[in-house]
Amino acid sequence: MKDLSMHIMDILQNSTRAKATEITLEVLEDSAQDTLTLVFKDNGCGMDEETVQKVINPFFTTRTTRKVGLGLPLLKQNTEQTGGSLKIESKVGVGTTVTAVFGLTHLDTPPMGDLAGTLVLTISAYPDIRFIFHYKRDDEVDYTLDTNEVYEILDGMSINDPDVIASLKEMIVENIQ
């Protein structure tokens, strides 16, 4: 995948397929540690230990529509190319946490891509799922978006309204710059 927002989209979709009702994404930039960390947490169906070990194999997938699952193996490869790591913790019936650590300034770290667009697209595609997005960059930026709060403000207006989508994207962009 050419940028991190595509990895983010893939992992968020994994959570939706796991029937999660709440998904958290944390993007943490730490200049002092020279790390960029993506943490995905969901309350989906979870996986047993055997499945957790298998999901980083590109020739394993739980999908029936194809015989390969490249998302997590590619994410693992991209993290390791930057001196980082991928950790997957999961418990059946509880959910899954995926932590991807990249070297922040490493030459092989993919660009972020359209993070705000990816988030808004995912949020609008799954209006019944609570999404919590937290972005922190050193001591400069600390921003959280919780779709429960957004729905309160919308007061019955659809999250899929083009004006709402545009406003959400603009709000995310402004708050993570």
Short mmCIF file of N, CA and C in Angstrom, two decimals:
data_model
loop_
_atom_site.label_atom_id
_atom_site.label_comp_id
_atom_site.label_asym_id
_atom_site.label_seq_id
_atom_site.Cartn_x
_atom_site.Cartn_y
_atom_site.Cartn_z
N MET A 1 0.85 -1.17 0.00
CA MET A 1 0.00 0.00 0.00
C MET A 1 0.89 1.23 0.00
N LYS A 2 0.54 2.20 -0.81
CA LYS A 2 1.45 3.31 -1.03
C LYS A 2 1.45 4.37 0.07
N ASP A 3 0.40 4.39 0.90
CA ASP A 3 0.42 5.33 2.02
C ASP A 3 -0.28 4.74 3.23
N LEU A 4 -0.06 5.35 4.37
CA LEU A 4 -0.59 4.83 5.63
C LEU A 4 -2.11 4.89 5.70
N SER A 5 -2.72 5.86 5.04
CA SER A 5 -4.18 5.94 5.09
C SER A 5 -4.83 4.71 4.46
N MET A 6 -4.16 4.08 3.50
CA MET A 6 -4.69 2.84 2.92
C MET A 6 -4.60 1.68 3.92
N HIS A 7 -3.51 1.62 4.68
CA HIS A 7 -3.41 0.63 5.76
C HIS A 7 -4.50 0.89 6.80
N ILE A 8 -4.70 2.15 7.13
CA ILE A 8 -5.72 2.51 8.12
C ILE A 8 -7.09 2.07 7.64
N MET A 9 -7.41 2.34 6.39
CA MET A 9 -8.70 1.93 5.83
C MET A 9 -8.86 0.41 5.93
N ASP A 10 -7.82 -0.33 5.59
CA ASP A 10 -7.88 -1.79 5.61
C ASP A 10 -8.15 -2.32 7.02
N ILE A 11 -7.43 -1.81 8.01
CA ILE A 11 -7.60 -2.31 9.38
C ILE A 11 -8.97 -1.89 9.93
N LEU A 12 -9.42 -0.69 9.63
CA LEU A 12 -10.76 -0.27 10.06
C LEU A 12 -11.83 -1.18 9.45
N GLN A 13 -11.66 -1.55 8.19
CA GLN A 13 -12.62 -2.45 7.56
C GLN A 13 -12.56 -3.84 8.18
N ASN A 14 -11.37 -4.30 8.58
CA ASN A 14 -11.28 -5.57 9.29
C ASN A 14 -12.14 -5.52 10.55
N SER A 15 -12.09 -4.41 11.26
CA SER A 15 -12.88 -4.26 12.49
C SER A 15 -14.37 -4.26 12.20
N THR A 16 -14.77 -3.63 11.11
CA THR A 16 -16.21 -3.63 10.79
C THR A 16 -16.68 -5.03 10.41
N ARG A 17 -15.83 -5.79 9.69
CA ARG A 17 -16.18 -7.17 9.35
C ARG A 17 -16.23 -8.06 10.58
N ALA A 18 -15.50 -7.67 11.64
CA ALA A 18 -15.51 -8.43 12.89
C ALA A 18 -16.70 -8.04 13.76
N LYS A 19 -17.62 -7.27 13.20
CA LYS A 19 -18.86 -6.87 13.88
C LYS A 19 -18.63 -5.96 15.08
N ALA A 20 -17.57 -5.15 15.02
CA ALA A 20 -17.31 -4.20 16.10
C ALA A 20 -18.40 -3.14 16.12
N THR A 21 -18.76 -2.71 17.32
CA THR A 21 -19.69 -1.60 17.47
C THR A 21 -18.96 -0.34 17.92
N GLU A 22 -17.69 -0.50 18.32
CA GLU A 22 -16.85 0.63 18.70
C GLU A 22 -15.43 0.37 18.22
N ILE A 23 -14.89 1.35 17.51
CA ILE A 23 -13.54 1.25 16.96
C ILE A 23 -12.78 2.52 17.32
N THR A 24 -11.59 2.33 17.87
CA THR A 24 -10.73 3.45 18.21
C THR A 24 -9.47 3.40 17.36
N LEU A 25 -9.08 4.54 16.83
CA LEU A 25 -7.82 4.68 16.11
C LEU A 25 -7.03 5.79 16.80
N GLU A 26 -5.81 5.44 17.20
CA GLU A 26 -4.90 6.44 17.74
C GLU A 26 -3.73 6.59 16.79
N VAL A 27 -3.38 7.82 16.46
CA VAL A 27 -2.21 8.13 15.66
C VAL A 27 -1.31 8.98 16.56
N LEU A 28 -0.15 8.41 16.90
CA LEU A 28 0.72 9.05 17.87
C LEU A 28 2.09 9.30 17.25
N GLU A 29 2.45 10.57 17.10
CA GLU A 29 3.76 10.95 16.57
C GLU A 29 4.62 11.41 17.74
N ASP A 30 5.77 10.77 17.91
CA ASP A 30 6.68 11.09 19.01
C ASP A 30 8.06 11.38 18.43
N SER A 31 8.37 12.66 18.29
CA SER A 31 9.66 13.07 17.71
C SER A 31 10.82 12.63 18.57
N ALA A 32 10.68 12.71 19.89
CA ALA A 32 11.77 12.34 20.79
C ALA A 32 12.13 10.86 20.64
N GLN A 33 11.14 10.01 20.43
CA GLN A 33 11.38 8.57 20.25
C GLN A 33 11.53 8.21 18.77
N ASP A 34 11.30 9.19 17.89
CA ASP A 34 11.33 8.98 16.44
C ASP A 34 10.40 7.84 16.02
N THR A 35 9.16 7.88 16.57
CA THR A 35 8.17 6.85 16.24
C THR A 35 6.85 7.45 15.80
N LEU A 36 6.20 6.72 14.92
CA LEU A 36 4.82 6.98 14.52
C LEU A 36 4.08 5.70 14.84
N THR A 37 3.12 5.78 15.74
CA THR A 37 2.40 4.60 16.19
C THR A 37 0.94 4.70 15.81
N LEU A 38 0.43 3.64 15.21
CA LEU A 38 -1.00 3.51 14.91
C LEU A 38 -1.55 2.42 15.81
N VAL A 39 -2.57 2.75 16.60
CA VAL A 39 -3.19 1.77 17.48
C VAL A 39 -4.67 1.67 17.11
N PHE A 40 -5.08 0.46 16.75
CA PHE A 40 -6.47 0.17 16.39
C PHE A 40 -7.04 -0.72 17.49
N LYS A 41 -8.17 -0.32 18.07
CA LYS A 41 -8.82 -1.15 19.09
C LYS A 41 -10.28 -1.32 18.67
N ASP A 42 -10.77 -2.55 18.77
CA ASP A 42 -12.18 -2.75 18.49
C ASP A 42 -12.78 -3.74 19.48
N ASN A 43 -14.10 -3.74 19.55
CA ASN A 43 -14.81 -4.68 20.41
C ASN A 43 -15.52 -5.73 19.56
N GLY A 44 -14.90 -6.09 18.45
CA GLY A 44 -15.47 -7.09 17.55
C GLY A 44 -15.37 -8.49 18.12
N CYS A 45 -15.55 -9.47 17.25
CA CYS A 45 -15.63 -10.87 17.68
C CYS A 45 -14.30 -11.41 18.20
N GLY A 46 -13.19 -10.77 17.88
CA GLY A 46 -11.89 -11.22 18.36
C GLY A 46 -11.41 -12.48 17.67
N MET A 47 -10.20 -12.90 18.01
CA MET A 47 -9.59 -14.08 17.40
C MET A 47 -8.93 -14.91 18.49
N ASP A 48 -8.86 -16.22 18.26
CA ASP A 48 -8.10 -17.06 19.17
C ASP A 48 -6.61 -16.92 18.84
N GLU A 49 -5.75 -17.44 19.71
CA GLU A 49 -4.31 -17.28 19.56
C GLU A 49 -3.80 -17.88 18.24
N GLU A 50 -4.36 -19.00 17.84
CA GLU A 50 -3.94 -19.64 16.59
C GLU A 50 -4.22 -18.73 15.38
N THR A 51 -5.39 -18.12 15.37
CA THR A 51 -5.75 -17.23 14.27
C THR A 51 -4.87 -15.98 14.28
N VAL A 52 -4.58 -15.45 15.46
CA VAL A 52 -3.70 -14.27 15.56
C VAL A 52 -2.35 -14.57 14.91
N GLN A 53 -1.83 -15.76 15.12
CA GLN A 53 -0.55 -16.15 14.53
C GLN A 53 -0.65 -16.28 13.01
N LYS A 54 -1.81 -16.71 12.52
CA LYS A 54 -1.99 -16.94 11.09
C LYS A 54 -2.24 -15.67 10.29
N VAL A 55 -2.83 -14.64 10.90
CA VAL A 55 -3.26 -13.46 10.12
C VAL A 55 -2.10 -12.67 9.52
N ILE A 56 -0.88 -12.91 9.97
CA ILE A 56 0.25 -12.21 9.35
C ILE A 56 0.83 -13.00 8.18
N ASN A 57 0.22 -14.12 7.87
CA ASN A 57 0.60 -14.94 6.71
C ASN A 57 -0.25 -14.47 5.51
N PRO A 58 0.38 -14.06 4.42
CA PRO A 58 -0.40 -13.55 3.29
C PRO A 58 -1.29 -14.61 2.62
N PHE A 59 -1.05 -15.88 2.90
CA PHE A 59 -1.85 -16.93 2.28
C PHE A 59 -2.96 -17.42 3.20
N PHE A 60 -3.24 -16.64 4.24
CA PHE A 60 -4.33 -16.95 5.15
C PHE A 60 -5.33 -15.81 5.11
N THR A 61 -6.59 -16.14 5.08
CA THR A 61 -7.65 -15.15 5.20
C THR A 61 -8.90 -15.84 5.74
N THR A 62 -9.70 -15.07 6.45
CA THR A 62 -10.97 -15.62 6.92
C THR A 62 -12.08 -15.36 5.90
N ARG A 63 -11.76 -14.59 4.88
CA ARG A 63 -12.75 -14.29 3.83
C ARG A 63 -12.96 -15.51 2.94
N THR A 64 -14.15 -15.60 2.39
CA THR A 64 -14.45 -16.69 1.46
C THR A 64 -14.39 -16.23 0.01
N THR A 65 -14.20 -14.92 -0.19
CA THR A 65 -14.21 -14.37 -1.56
C THR A 65 -12.85 -14.43 -2.24
N ARG A 66 -11.79 -14.66 -1.44
CA ARG A 66 -10.45 -14.77 -2.03
C ARG A 66 -9.57 -15.61 -1.11
N LYS A 67 -8.43 -16.04 -1.66
CA LYS A 67 -7.58 -16.98 -0.93
C LYS A 67 -6.39 -16.33 -0.23
N VAL A 68 -6.22 -15.03 -0.37
CA VAL A 68 -5.11 -14.35 0.28
C VAL A 68 -5.62 -13.17 1.09
N GLY A 69 -4.88 -12.81 2.12
CA GLY A 69 -5.17 -11.64 2.93
C GLY A 69 -3.89 -10.86 3.11
N LEU A 70 -3.74 -9.78 2.38
CA LEU A 70 -2.46 -9.07 2.34
C LEU A 70 -2.36 -7.89 3.30
N GLY A 71 -3.48 -7.43 3.86
CA GLY A 71 -3.46 -6.21 4.67
C GLY A 71 -2.50 -6.24 5.83
N LEU A 72 -2.67 -7.17 6.75
CA LEU A 72 -1.79 -7.24 7.91
C LEU A 72 -0.36 -7.64 7.56
N PRO A 73 -0.16 -8.62 6.64
CA PRO A 73 1.23 -8.92 6.27
C PRO A 73 1.97 -7.72 5.65
N LEU A 74 1.28 -6.93 4.83
CA LEU A 74 1.92 -5.74 4.25
C LEU A 74 2.20 -4.68 5.32
N LEU A 75 1.27 -4.53 6.25
CA LEU A 75 1.48 -3.59 7.34
C LEU A 75 2.69 -4.01 8.17
N LYS A 76 2.79 -5.29 8.48
CA LYS A 76 3.93 -5.82 9.24
C LYS A 76 5.24 -5.54 8.48
N GLN A 77 5.24 -5.83 7.20
CA GLN A 77 6.44 -5.60 6.38
C GLN A 77 6.83 -4.13 6.40
N ASN A 78 5.84 -3.24 6.23
CA ASN A 78 6.14 -1.80 6.21
C ASN A 78 6.67 -1.31 7.54
N THR A 79 6.13 -1.83 8.65
CA THR A 79 6.64 -1.40 9.96
C THR A 79 8.09 -1.86 10.14
N GLU A 80 8.35 -3.12 9.81
CA GLU A 80 9.69 -3.68 10.01
C GLU A 80 10.73 -3.03 9.11
N GLN A 81 10.33 -2.58 7.92
CA GLN A 81 11.27 -1.89 7.02
C GLN A 81 11.76 -0.58 7.62
N THR A 82 11.00 -0.03 8.58
CA THR A 82 11.37 1.25 9.19
C THR A 82 11.99 1.07 10.57
N GLY A 83 12.27 -0.18 10.93
CA GLY A 83 12.80 -0.46 12.26
C GLY A 83 11.72 -0.58 13.31
N GLY A 84 10.47 -0.64 12.88
CA GLY A 84 9.34 -0.72 13.80
C GLY A 84 8.85 -2.14 13.98
N SER A 85 7.59 -2.25 14.39
CA SER A 85 7.04 -3.56 14.70
C SER A 85 5.51 -3.56 14.58
N LEU A 86 4.96 -4.76 14.54
CA LEU A 86 3.51 -4.94 14.52
C LEU A 86 3.16 -5.91 15.63
N LYS A 87 2.17 -5.55 16.44
CA LYS A 87 1.72 -6.39 17.55
C LYS A 87 0.20 -6.53 17.44
N ILE A 88 -0.26 -7.76 17.57
CA ILE A 88 -1.70 -8.03 17.51
C ILE A 88 -2.09 -8.76 18.79
N GLU A 89 -3.06 -8.18 19.50
CA GLU A 89 -3.61 -8.81 20.70
C GLU A 89 -5.10 -8.98 20.47
N SER A 90 -5.61 -10.16 20.80
CA SER A 90 -7.02 -10.41 20.56
C SER A 90 -7.55 -11.46 21.52
N LYS A 91 -8.82 -11.34 21.82
CA LYS A 91 -9.50 -12.32 22.65
C LYS A 91 -10.89 -12.54 22.07
N VAL A 92 -11.22 -13.80 21.87
CA VAL A 92 -12.53 -14.14 21.30
C VAL A 92 -13.63 -13.55 22.18
N GLY A 93 -14.58 -12.88 21.54
CA GLY A 93 -15.71 -12.29 22.24
C GLY A 93 -15.42 -10.96 22.90
N VAL A 94 -14.17 -10.51 22.84
CA VAL A 94 -13.79 -9.24 23.49
C VAL A 94 -13.36 -8.20 22.46
N GLY A 95 -12.49 -8.60 21.53
CA GLY A 95 -12.04 -7.66 20.51
C GLY A 95 -10.56 -7.82 20.21
N THR A 96 -10.06 -6.88 19.42
CA THR A 96 -8.69 -6.95 18.92
C THR A 96 -8.03 -5.58 19.02
N THR A 97 -6.72 -5.60 19.32
CA THR A 97 -5.90 -4.40 19.29
C THR A 97 -4.71 -4.68 18.38
N VAL A 98 -4.53 -3.81 17.41
CA VAL A 98 -3.40 -3.89 16.49
C VAL A 98 -2.56 -2.63 16.72
N THR A 99 -1.28 -2.83 17.01
CA THR A 99 -0.36 -1.71 17.22
C THR A 99 0.75 -1.79 16.19
N ALA A 100 0.83 -0.76 15.36
CA ALA A 100 1.86 -0.69 14.32
C ALA A 100 2.78 0.49 14.65
N VAL A 101 4.06 0.20 14.79
CA VAL A 101 5.05 1.23 15.12
C VAL A 101 6.00 1.39 13.93
N PHE A 102 6.14 2.61 13.47
CA PHE A 102 7.02 2.96 12.35
C PHE A 102 8.12 3.87 12.85
N GLY A 103 9.25 3.86 12.19
CA GLY A 103 10.25 4.89 12.41
C GLY A 103 9.72 6.18 11.81
N LEU A 104 9.53 7.19 12.62
CA LEU A 104 8.89 8.43 12.16
C LEU A 104 9.62 9.08 10.99
N THR A 105 10.95 9.16 11.09
CA THR A 105 11.71 9.86 10.05
C THR A 105 12.45 8.90 9.12
N HIS A 106 12.16 7.62 9.25
CA HIS A 106 12.84 6.63 8.41
C HIS A 106 12.45 6.83 6.94
N LEU A 107 13.42 6.68 6.07
CA LEU A 107 13.21 6.87 4.63
C LEU A 107 12.09 5.98 4.07
N ASP A 108 11.92 4.79 4.63
CA ASP A 108 10.93 3.85 4.12
C ASP A 108 9.54 4.00 4.74
N THR A 109 9.38 4.94 5.66
CA THR A 109 8.05 5.15 6.24
C THR A 109 7.15 5.76 5.18
N PRO A 110 6.03 5.07 4.87
CA PRO A 110 5.13 5.62 3.86
C PRO A 110 4.53 6.96 4.30
N PRO A 111 4.18 7.82 3.35
CA PRO A 111 3.50 9.07 3.72
C PRO A 111 2.14 8.77 4.33
N MET A 112 1.60 9.70 5.09
CA MET A 112 0.31 9.49 5.74
C MET A 112 -0.82 9.36 4.73
N GLY A 113 -0.79 10.13 3.66
CA GLY A 113 -1.91 10.10 2.71
C GLY A 113 -3.07 10.92 3.25
N ASP A 114 -4.25 10.65 2.76
CA ASP A 114 -5.44 11.42 3.11
C ASP A 114 -6.12 10.82 4.34
N LEU A 115 -5.53 11.07 5.51
CA LEU A 115 -6.06 10.54 6.76
C LEU A 115 -7.48 11.04 7.02
N ALA A 116 -7.70 12.33 6.88
CA ALA A 116 -9.03 12.89 7.15
C ALA A 116 -10.07 12.30 6.20
N GLY A 117 -9.74 12.20 4.93
CA GLY A 117 -10.67 11.62 3.96
C GLY A 117 -10.99 10.18 4.27
N THR A 118 -9.98 9.41 4.66
CA THR A 118 -10.17 8.00 5.01
C THR A 118 -11.10 7.87 6.21
N LEU A 119 -10.88 8.70 7.23
CA LEU A 119 -11.72 8.65 8.42
C LEU A 119 -13.17 9.01 8.10
N VAL A 120 -13.35 10.08 7.37
CA VAL A 120 -14.71 10.53 7.06
C VAL A 120 -15.44 9.51 6.19
N LEU A 121 -14.75 8.94 5.23
CA LEU A 121 -15.35 7.91 4.39
C LEU A 121 -15.79 6.72 5.23
N THR A 122 -14.94 6.28 6.13
CA THR A 122 -15.26 5.13 6.98
C THR A 122 -16.40 5.46 7.94
N ILE A 123 -16.35 6.61 8.56
CA ILE A 123 -17.40 7.02 9.49
C ILE A 123 -18.75 7.09 8.78
N SER A 124 -18.77 7.69 7.59
CA SER A 124 -20.05 7.83 6.88
C SER A 124 -20.56 6.50 6.33
N ALA A 125 -19.65 5.56 6.05
CA ALA A 125 -20.06 4.25 5.54
C ALA A 125 -20.65 3.36 6.63
N TYR A 126 -20.28 3.62 7.87
CA TYR A 126 -20.72 2.78 8.99
C TYR A 126 -21.31 3.66 10.10
N PRO A 127 -22.47 4.27 9.85
CA PRO A 127 -23.03 5.21 10.83
C PRO A 127 -23.48 4.56 12.15
N ASP A 128 -23.61 3.24 12.19
CA ASP A 128 -24.03 2.57 13.42
C ASP A 128 -22.85 2.19 14.32
N ILE A 129 -21.64 2.46 13.86
CA ILE A 129 -20.45 2.14 14.64
C ILE A 129 -19.92 3.42 15.27
N ARG A 130 -19.56 3.32 16.55
CA ARG A 130 -18.94 4.46 17.22
C ARG A 130 -17.45 4.45 16.88
N PHE A 131 -16.98 5.54 16.31
CA PHE A 131 -15.57 5.70 15.99
C PHE A 131 -14.98 6.75 16.91
N ILE A 132 -13.84 6.42 17.47
CA ILE A 132 -13.09 7.38 18.28
C ILE A 132 -11.72 7.51 17.62
N PHE A 133 -11.38 8.72 17.26
CA PHE A 133 -10.10 9.01 16.62
C PHE A 133 -9.31 9.93 17.54
N HIS A 134 -8.10 9.53 17.87
CA HIS A 134 -7.23 10.35 18.70
C HIS A 134 -5.91 10.55 17.97
N TYR A 135 -5.52 11.81 17.84
CA TYR A 135 -4.27 12.17 17.16
C TYR A 135 -3.43 12.99 18.12
N LYS A 136 -2.21 12.55 18.32
CA LYS A 136 -1.31 13.29 19.21
C LYS A 136 0.06 13.40 18.54
N ARG A 137 0.57 14.62 18.48
CA ARG A 137 1.90 14.88 17.95
C ARG A 137 2.67 15.67 19.01
N ASP A 138 3.60 14.97 19.65
CA ASP A 138 4.42 15.56 20.70
C ASP A 138 3.53 16.34 21.67
N ASP A 139 3.93 17.55 22.04
CA ASP A 139 3.10 18.38 22.91
C ASP A 139 2.37 19.46 22.12
N GLU A 140 2.44 19.35 20.79
CA GLU A 140 1.87 20.39 19.92
C GLU A 140 0.40 20.17 19.61
N VAL A 141 0.02 18.93 19.33
CA VAL A 141 -1.35 18.62 18.90
C VAL A 141 -1.88 17.46 19.72
N ASP A 142 -3.09 17.62 20.24
CA ASP A 142 -3.77 16.54 20.95
C ASP A 142 -5.26 16.69 20.64
N TYR A 143 -5.75 15.86 19.73
CA TYR A 143 -7.11 16.02 19.21
C TYR A 143 -7.86 14.69 19.28
N THR A 144 -9.11 14.74 19.70
CA THR A 144 -9.96 13.55 19.73
C THR A 144 -11.29 13.87 19.06
N LEU A 145 -11.71 12.95 18.19
CA LEU A 145 -13.03 13.02 17.55
C LEU A 145 -13.79 11.77 17.96
N ASP A 146 -14.97 11.95 18.52
CA ASP A 146 -15.83 10.84 18.94
C ASP A 146 -17.15 10.99 18.19
N THR A 147 -17.51 9.98 17.40
CA THR A 147 -18.74 10.11 16.60
C THR A 147 -19.98 10.22 17.48
N ASN A 148 -19.97 9.74 18.71
CA ASN A 148 -21.12 9.94 19.59
C ASN A 148 -21.36 11.43 19.81
N GLU A 149 -20.28 12.19 19.99
CA GLU A 149 -20.41 13.63 20.16
C GLU A 149 -20.88 14.30 18.87
N VAL A 150 -20.40 13.81 17.74
CA VAL A 150 -20.82 14.35 16.45
C VAL A 150 -22.32 14.16 16.26
N TYR A 151 -22.82 12.95 16.57
CA TYR A 151 -24.25 12.67 16.40
C TYR A 151 -25.10 13.54 17.31
N GLU A 152 -24.61 13.83 18.51
CA GLU A 152 -25.34 14.74 19.40
C GLU A 152 -25.48 16.12 18.78
N ILE A 153 -24.38 16.61 18.21
CA ILE A 153 -24.40 17.93 17.58
C ILE A 153 -25.30 17.94 16.35
N LEU A 154 -25.27 16.84 15.59
CA LEU A 154 -26.08 16.78 14.37
C LEU A 154 -27.57 16.73 14.68
N ASP A 155 -27.94 16.26 15.86
CA ASP A 155 -29.32 16.25 16.31
C ASP A 155 -30.28 15.70 15.25
N GLY A 156 -29.97 14.49 14.76
CA GLY A 156 -30.84 13.83 13.81
C GLY A 156 -30.47 14.03 12.35
N MET A 157 -29.61 14.97 12.06
CA MET A 157 -29.16 15.18 10.68
C MET A 157 -28.26 14.02 10.27
N SER A 158 -28.31 13.61 9.04
CA SER A 158 -27.54 12.46 8.57
C SER A 158 -26.05 12.77 8.47
N ILE A 159 -25.26 11.82 8.93
CA ILE A 159 -23.81 11.94 8.80
C ILE A 159 -23.39 11.86 7.34
N ASN A 160 -24.28 11.33 6.49
CA ASN A 160 -23.98 11.18 5.08
C ASN A 160 -24.34 12.41 4.25
N ASP A 161 -24.84 13.44 4.88
CA ASP A 161 -25.13 14.68 4.20
C ASP A 161 -23.81 15.25 3.67
N PRO A 162 -23.76 15.63 2.39
CA PRO A 162 -22.49 16.13 1.82
C PRO A 162 -21.88 17.30 2.60
N ASP A 163 -22.72 18.18 3.13
CA ASP A 163 -22.20 19.30 3.92
C ASP A 163 -21.58 18.83 5.23
N VAL A 164 -22.19 17.82 5.83
CA VAL A 164 -21.66 17.26 7.07
C VAL A 164 -20.32 16.58 6.81
N ILE A 165 -20.25 15.80 5.74
CA ILE A 165 -19.01 15.12 5.38
C ILE A 165 -17.89 16.13 5.14
N ALA A 166 -18.20 17.17 4.38
CA ALA A 166 -17.19 18.20 4.10
C ALA A 166 -16.75 18.91 5.38
N SER A 167 -17.69 19.21 6.26
CA SER A 167 -17.36 19.88 7.52
C SER A 167 -16.51 19.00 8.43
N LEU A 168 -16.86 17.71 8.49
CA LEU A 168 -16.08 16.78 9.31
C LEU A 168 -14.64 16.68 8.81
N LYS A 169 -14.50 16.54 7.50
CA LYS A 169 -13.15 16.44 6.93
C LYS A 169 -12.36 17.71 7.22
N GLU A 170 -12.97 18.85 7.02
CA GLU A 170 -12.30 20.13 7.28
C GLU A 170 -11.91 20.25 8.76
N MET A 171 -12.80 19.80 9.66
CA MET A 171 -12.53 19.88 11.08
C MET A 171 -11.33 19.00 11.46
N ILE A 172 -11.27 17.79 10.91
CA ILE A 172 -10.16 16.88 11.20
C ILE A 172 -8.85 17.49 10.68
N VAL A 173 -8.86 17.94 9.44
CA VAL A 173 -7.65 18.53 8.84
C VAL A 173 -7.14 19.69 9.69
N GLU A 174 -8.04 20.59 10.07
CA GLU A 174 -7.64 21.76 10.86
C GLU A 174 -7.06 21.37 12.22
N ASN A 175 -7.59 20.31 12.82
CA ASN A 175 -7.16 19.95 14.16
C ASN A 175 -5.92 19.07 14.23
N ILE A 176 -5.50 18.49 13.11
CA ILE A 176 -4.31 17.65 13.16
C ILE A 176 -3.10 18.29 12.49
N GLN A 177 -3.28 19.49 11.98
CA GLN A 177 -2.14 20.18 11.34
C GLN A 177 -1.16 20.68 12.37
#
